[in-house]
PDB file of C-alpha atoms in Angstrom:
ATOM      1  CA  MET A   4      34.812  14.788 -36.608  1.00 50.00           C
ATOM      2  CA  SER A   5      35.753  13.310 -33.392  1.00 53.00           C
ATOM      3  CA  LYS A   6      33.366  12.320 -31.016  1.00 57.00           C
ATOM      4  CA  SER A   7      34.090  15.219 -28.494  1.00 56.00           C
ATOM      5  CA  THR A   8      33.530  17.395 -30.655  1.00 64.00           C
ATOM      6  CA  MET A   9      30.125  16.376 -31.977  1.00 72.00           C
ATOM      7  CA  LYS A  10      26.849  17.863 -31.698  1.00 86.00           C
ATOM      8  CA  PRO A  11      23.592  15.951 -31.596  1.00 88.00           C
ATOM      9  CA  GLY A  12      21.761  16.117 -34.958  1.00 93.00           C
ATOM     10  CA  PRO A  13      18.312  16.096 -35.974  1.00 95.00           C
ATOM     11  CA  ILE A  14      17.513  12.431 -36.730  1.00 97.00           C
ATOM     12  CA  THR A  15      16.431   9.905 -33.863  1.00 98.00           C
ATOM     13  CA  LEU A  16      16.695   6.352 -34.476  1.00 98.00           C
ATOM     14  CA  ASP A  17      15.739   2.919 -33.367  1.00 98.00           C
ATOM     15  CA  VAL A  18      18.190   0.301 -32.501  1.00 98.00           C
ATOM     16  CA  LEU A  19      17.347  -3.414 -33.388  1.00 97.00           C
ATOM     17  CA  GLY A  20      17.687  -5.418 -30.072  1.00 97.00           C
ATOM     18  CA  LEU A  21      18.562  -5.872 -26.719  1.00 98.00           C
ATOM     19  CA  GLU A  22      22.249  -4.641 -27.297  1.00 98.00           C
ATOM     20  CA  LEU A  23      24.081  -2.519 -29.807  1.00 98.00           C
ATOM     21  CA  ASN A  24      25.040  -4.523 -33.067  1.00 98.00           C
ATOM     22  CA  ALA A  25      28.098  -2.857 -35.127  1.00 98.00           C
ATOM     23  CA  GLU A  26      25.161  -1.884 -37.243  1.00 98.00           C
ATOM     24  CA  ASP A  27      23.203   0.225 -34.686  1.00 99.00           C
ATOM     25  CA  ARG A  28      26.787   1.254 -33.151  1.00 98.00           C
ATOM     26  CA  ARG A  29      27.632   2.955 -36.827  1.00 98.00           C
ATOM     27  CA  ARG A  30      24.472   4.910 -37.177  1.00 98.00           C
ATOM     28  CA  ILE A  31      24.604   6.342 -33.428  1.00 98.00           C
ATOM     29  CA  MET A  32      27.891   7.611 -34.558  1.00 97.00           C
ATOM     30  CA  HIS A  33      26.715   9.284 -37.542  1.00 97.00           C
ATOM     31  CA  PRO A  34      26.885  13.194 -37.152  1.00 96.00           C
ATOM     32  CA  LEU A  35      23.035  13.573 -38.270  1.00 97.00           C
ATOM     33  CA  THR A  36      21.816  11.183 -35.016  1.00 98.00           C
ATOM     34  CA  GLY A  37      20.413  13.100 -32.298  1.00 98.00           C
ATOM     35  CA  GLY A  38      18.456  10.647 -30.608  1.00 98.00           C
ATOM     36  CA  VAL A  39      17.587   7.081 -30.276  1.00 99.00           C
ATOM     37  CA  ILE A  40      14.336   5.574 -29.325  1.00 97.00           C
ATOM     38  CA  LEU A  41      13.480   2.680 -27.594  1.00 97.00           C
ATOM     39  CA  PHE A  42      10.668  -0.102 -27.946  1.00 94.00           C
ATOM     40  CA  GLY A  43       9.876  -3.393 -26.460  1.00 91.00           C
ATOM     41  CA  ARG A  44      12.115  -5.376 -28.292  1.00 95.00           C
ATOM     42  CA  ASN A  45      14.440  -3.537 -26.660  1.00 96.00           C
ATOM     43  CA  PHE A  46      13.317  -4.266 -23.055  1.00 94.00           C
ATOM     44  CA  ALA A  47      14.015  -7.406 -21.086  1.00 94.00           C
ATOM     45  CA  ASN A  48      14.718  -6.224 -17.543  1.00 95.00           C
ATOM     46  CA  ARG A  49      16.337  -3.026 -15.736  1.00 95.00           C
ATOM     47  CA  LYS A  50      19.437  -4.310 -16.002  1.00 97.00           C
ATOM     48  CA  GLN A  51      19.862  -4.780 -19.302  1.00 97.00           C
ATOM     49  CA  LEU A  52      17.892  -1.591 -19.835  1.00 97.00           C
ATOM     50  CA  THR A  53      20.657   0.237 -17.925  1.00 98.00           C
ATOM     51  CA  LYS A  54      23.425  -1.429 -19.746  1.00 98.00           C
ATOM     52  CA  LEU A  55      21.822  -0.470 -23.230  1.00 99.00           C
ATOM     53  CA  THR A  56      21.434   2.880 -22.291  1.00 99.00           C
ATOM     54  CA  ALA A  57      25.260   3.415 -20.960  1.00 99.00           C
ATOM     55  CA  GLU A  58      26.182   1.970 -23.906  1.00 98.00           C
ATOM     56  CA  ILE A  59      24.774   3.942 -26.232  1.00 98.00           C
ATOM     57  CA  LYS A  60      25.726   7.298 -23.636  1.00 98.00           C
ATOM     58  CA  LYS A  61      29.402   5.737 -24.039  1.00 98.00           C
ATOM     59  CA  LEU A  62      29.314   6.448 -27.593  1.00 97.00           C
ATOM     60  CA  ARG A  63      27.667   9.851 -27.890  1.00 97.00           C
ATOM     61  CA  SER A  64      26.856  11.308 -24.391  1.00 96.00           C
ATOM     62  CA  ASP A  65      24.769  14.244 -26.123  1.00 96.00           C
ATOM     63  CA  VAL A  66      22.414  11.761 -27.634  1.00 97.00           C
ATOM     64  CA  LEU A  67      18.966  11.964 -26.042  1.00 98.00           C
ATOM     65  CA  ILE A  68      17.508   8.587 -25.310  1.00 98.00           C
ATOM     66  CA  SER A  69      13.863   8.252 -25.458  1.00 97.00           C
ATOM     67  CA  ILE A  70      11.398   5.471 -24.999  1.00 94.00           C
ATOM     68  CA  ASP A  71       7.429   4.774 -26.251  1.00 86.00           C
ATOM     69  CA  HIS A  72       6.391   4.470 -22.676  1.00 84.00           C
ATOM     70  CA  GLU A  73       3.205   6.060 -21.687  1.00 82.00           C
ATOM     71  CA  GLY A  74       1.464   3.457 -19.343  1.00 79.00           C
ATOM     72  CA  GLY A  75      -1.735   1.590 -19.997  1.00 75.00           C
ATOM     73  CA  ARG A  76      -1.683  -0.563 -23.472  1.00 76.00           C
ATOM     74  CA  VAL A  77       1.813   1.234 -24.375  1.00 80.00           C
ATOM     75  CA  GLN A  78       3.863   0.551 -21.254  1.00 80.00           C
ATOM     76  CA  ARG A  79       7.307  -0.970 -22.797  1.00 81.00           C
ATOM     77  CA  CYS A  80       8.874  -1.845 -19.562  1.00 79.00           C
ATOM     78  CA  ARG A  81       6.050  -4.027 -17.634  1.00 80.00           C
ATOM     79  CA  THR A  82       8.408  -6.300 -15.456  1.00 85.00           C
ATOM     80  CA  ASP A  83      11.342  -6.342 -12.866  1.00 87.00           C
ATOM     81  CA  GLY A  84       9.731  -3.800 -10.890  1.00 88.00           C
ATOM     82  CA  PHE A  85       8.380  -0.885 -12.929  1.00 92.00           C
ATOM     83  CA  THR A  86       5.216   0.390 -11.913  1.00 92.00           C
ATOM     84  CA  HIS A  87       2.195  -0.166 -13.881  1.00 93.00           C
ATOM     85  CA  LEU A  88       0.702   2.627 -14.817  1.00 92.00           C
ATOM     86  CA  PRO A  89      -2.902   3.607 -15.600  1.00 90.00           C
ATOM     87  CA  ALA A  90      -3.764   4.478 -19.596  1.00 88.00           C
ATOM     88  CA  MET A  91      -4.529   8.144 -19.593  1.00 87.00           C
ATOM     89  CA  ARG A  92      -8.114   8.116 -20.011  1.00 87.00           C
ATOM     90  CA  LYS A  93      -8.422   6.991 -16.766  1.00 90.00           C
ATOM     91  CA  LEU A  94      -6.903  10.032 -15.397  1.00 88.00           C
ATOM     92  CA  GLY A  95      -8.833  11.840 -17.547  1.00 87.00           C
ATOM     93  CA  GLU A  96     -12.145   9.981 -16.250  1.00 88.00           C
ATOM     94  CA  LEU A  97     -10.858  11.280 -12.659  1.00 87.00           C
ATOM     95  CA  TRP A  98     -11.657  14.606 -13.520  1.00 85.00           C
ATOM     96  CA  GLY A  99     -15.058  14.354 -14.295  1.00 75.00           C
ATOM     97  CA  SER A 100     -17.825  12.525 -16.325  1.00 61.00           C
ATOM     98  CA  LYS A 101     -18.796  13.261 -19.805  1.00 58.00           C
ATOM     99  CA  ASN A 102     -21.278  15.516 -18.117  1.00 55.00           C
ATOM    100  CA  LYS A 103     -19.443  19.093 -17.691  1.00 58.00           C
ATOM    101  CA  SER A 104     -21.788  19.565 -14.598  1.00 58.00           C
ATOM    102  CA  LYS A 105     -20.048  17.330 -12.833  1.00 67.00           C
ATOM    103  CA  HIS A 106     -16.629  18.789 -13.567  1.00 70.00           C
ATOM    104  CA  THR A 107     -15.305  20.264  -9.988  1.00 83.00           C
ATOM    105  CA  ALA A 108     -12.468  21.692  -8.229  1.00 87.00           C
ATOM    106  CA  GLU A 109     -12.095  18.881  -6.020  1.00 89.00           C
ATOM    107  CA  SER A 110     -12.009  16.593  -8.753  1.00 85.00           C
ATOM    108  CA  ALA A 111      -9.961  18.542 -11.338  1.00 86.00           C
ATOM    109  CA  ALA A 112      -7.134  18.534  -8.096  1.00 90.00           C
ATOM    110  CA  ILE A 113      -7.397  14.766  -7.659  1.00 90.00           C
ATOM    111  CA  ALA A 114      -6.990  14.055 -11.571  1.00 88.00           C
ATOM    112  CA  MET A 115      -3.931  16.574 -11.652  1.00 89.00           C
ATOM    113  CA  ALA A 116      -2.255  15.018  -8.448  1.00 94.00           C
ATOM    114  CA  ALA A 117      -2.459  11.480 -10.007  1.00 92.00           C
ATOM    115  CA  ALA A 118      -1.003  12.322 -13.607  1.00 90.00           C
ATOM    116  CA  THR A 119       1.573  14.110 -11.873  1.00 93.00           C
ATOM    117  CA  ALA A 120       2.300  11.196  -9.060  1.00 95.00           C
ATOM    118  CA  CYS A 121       1.906   9.040 -12.438  1.00 92.00           C
ATOM    119  CA  GLY A 122       4.427  11.427 -14.626  1.00 91.00           C
ATOM    120  CA  TYR A 123       6.483  11.515 -11.316  1.00 95.00           C
ATOM    121  CA  VAL A 124       6.934   7.610 -11.082  1.00 95.00           C
ATOM    122  CA  LEU A 125       7.297   6.927 -15.163  1.00 93.00           C
ATOM    123  CA  ALA A 126      10.098   9.473 -15.117  1.00 94.00           C
ATOM    124  CA  ALA A 127      11.891   8.200 -11.995  1.00 96.00           C
ATOM    125  CA  GLU A 128      11.704   4.573 -13.374  1.00 96.00           C
ATOM    126  CA  LEU A 129      13.088   5.538 -16.691  1.00 95.00           C
ATOM    127  CA  ARG A 130      15.556   8.126 -15.600  1.00 98.00           C
ATOM    128  CA  ALA A 131      17.321   5.186 -13.485  1.00 97.00           C
ATOM    129  CA  CYS A 132      17.861   3.284 -16.384  1.00 97.00           C
ATOM    130  CA  GLY A 133      19.367   6.090 -18.322  1.00 98.00           C
ATOM    131  CA  VAL A 134      16.137   7.133 -20.239  1.00 97.00           C
ATOM    132  CA  ASP A 135      16.547  10.918 -21.176  1.00 98.00           C
ATOM    133  CA  PHE A 136      12.363  11.021 -21.832  1.00 94.00           C
ATOM    134  CA  SER A 137       9.359   9.294 -22.745  1.00 93.00           C
ATOM    135  CA  PHE A 138       6.989   9.844 -25.511  1.00 86.00           C
ATOM    136  CA  THR A 139       3.594  10.247 -23.090  1.00 82.00           C
ATOM    137  CA  PRO A 140       0.240  11.550 -24.844  1.00 70.00           C
ATOM    138  CA  VAL A 141      -0.151  14.739 -23.683  1.00 70.00           C
ATOM    139  CA  LEU A 142      -2.578  16.466 -25.722  1.00 78.00           C
ATOM    140  CA  ASP A 143      -4.244  13.942 -27.425  1.00 79.00           C
ATOM    141  CA  LEU A 144      -7.877  14.207 -27.605  1.00 81.00           C
ATOM    142  CA  ASP A 145     -10.201  11.105 -27.995  1.00 75.00           C
ATOM    143  CA  PHE A 146     -12.771  11.782 -30.061  1.00 79.00           C
ATOM    144  CA  GLY A 147     -13.697   8.285 -30.509  1.00 77.00           C
ATOM    145  CA  ARG A 148     -12.830   8.015 -34.072  1.00 81.00           C
ATOM    146  CA  SER A 149      -9.122   6.531 -33.546  1.00 79.00           C
ATOM    147  CA  ALA A 150      -8.752   3.179 -32.285  1.00 81.00           C
ATOM    148  CA  VAL A 151      -4.865   4.007 -32.119  1.00 82.00           C
ATOM    149  CA  ILE A 152      -5.361   7.123 -29.485  1.00 80.00           C
ATOM    150  CA  GLY A 153      -8.262   5.634 -27.518  1.00 80.00           C
ATOM    151  CA  ASP A 154      -7.649   5.217 -23.904  1.00 84.00           C
ATOM    152  CA  ARG A 155      -3.992   6.824 -25.144  1.00 81.00           C
ATOM    153  CA  GLY A 156      -5.861  10.094 -24.507  1.00 81.00           C
ATOM    154  CA  PHE A 157      -7.053  11.969 -21.558  1.00 80.00           C
ATOM    155  CA  SER A 158     -10.409  12.615 -22.931  1.00 78.00           C
ATOM    156  CA  ARG A 159     -12.241  14.272 -26.031  1.00 82.00           C
ATOM    157  CA  ASP A 160     -13.004  17.563 -23.488  1.00 82.00           C
ATOM    158  CA  PRO A 161     -10.166  19.785 -24.303  1.00 81.00           C
ATOM    159  CA  GLN A 162     -10.654  21.383 -20.664  1.00 80.00           C
ATOM    160  CA  ILE A 163      -9.815  17.860 -19.327  1.00 78.00           C
ATOM    161  CA  THR A 164      -6.727  17.562 -21.399  1.00 77.00           C
ATOM    162  CA  PHE A 165      -5.128  20.583 -21.555  1.00 75.00           C
TER     163      PHE A 165
END
């Protein structure tokens, strides 16, 4: 199948480092590949990230490039002008405290505006470097039982999270 007739496949894969090696190129060109996910090991600076994503798109323009980049402790791009974004819990805390009687329309509006602004900044900065989307938690509930979720979740309250 020629590069021009390929359609994205169901598999998302990662790449080894800051630039593509021969094995990365071979796997990206495989017909089952539909996406490439990037991690901290794939980022040195904006110029390098932009070059890496351009090289991926040159191989397969139909492949979606993603990154595990959320803000807080899971922010892969932390230097070279990338905005430091808060953990999602900080945005949930803007909505209100654990006391539901303190959830107001005003606090909800402030929280939603802040979340929208963070999302816009995150997307604009990554898109400018050729990244198509980010794996940002949107519906994780923090029940206090998972260190993995922790401050990555907006809240344990579904009303705040959803």
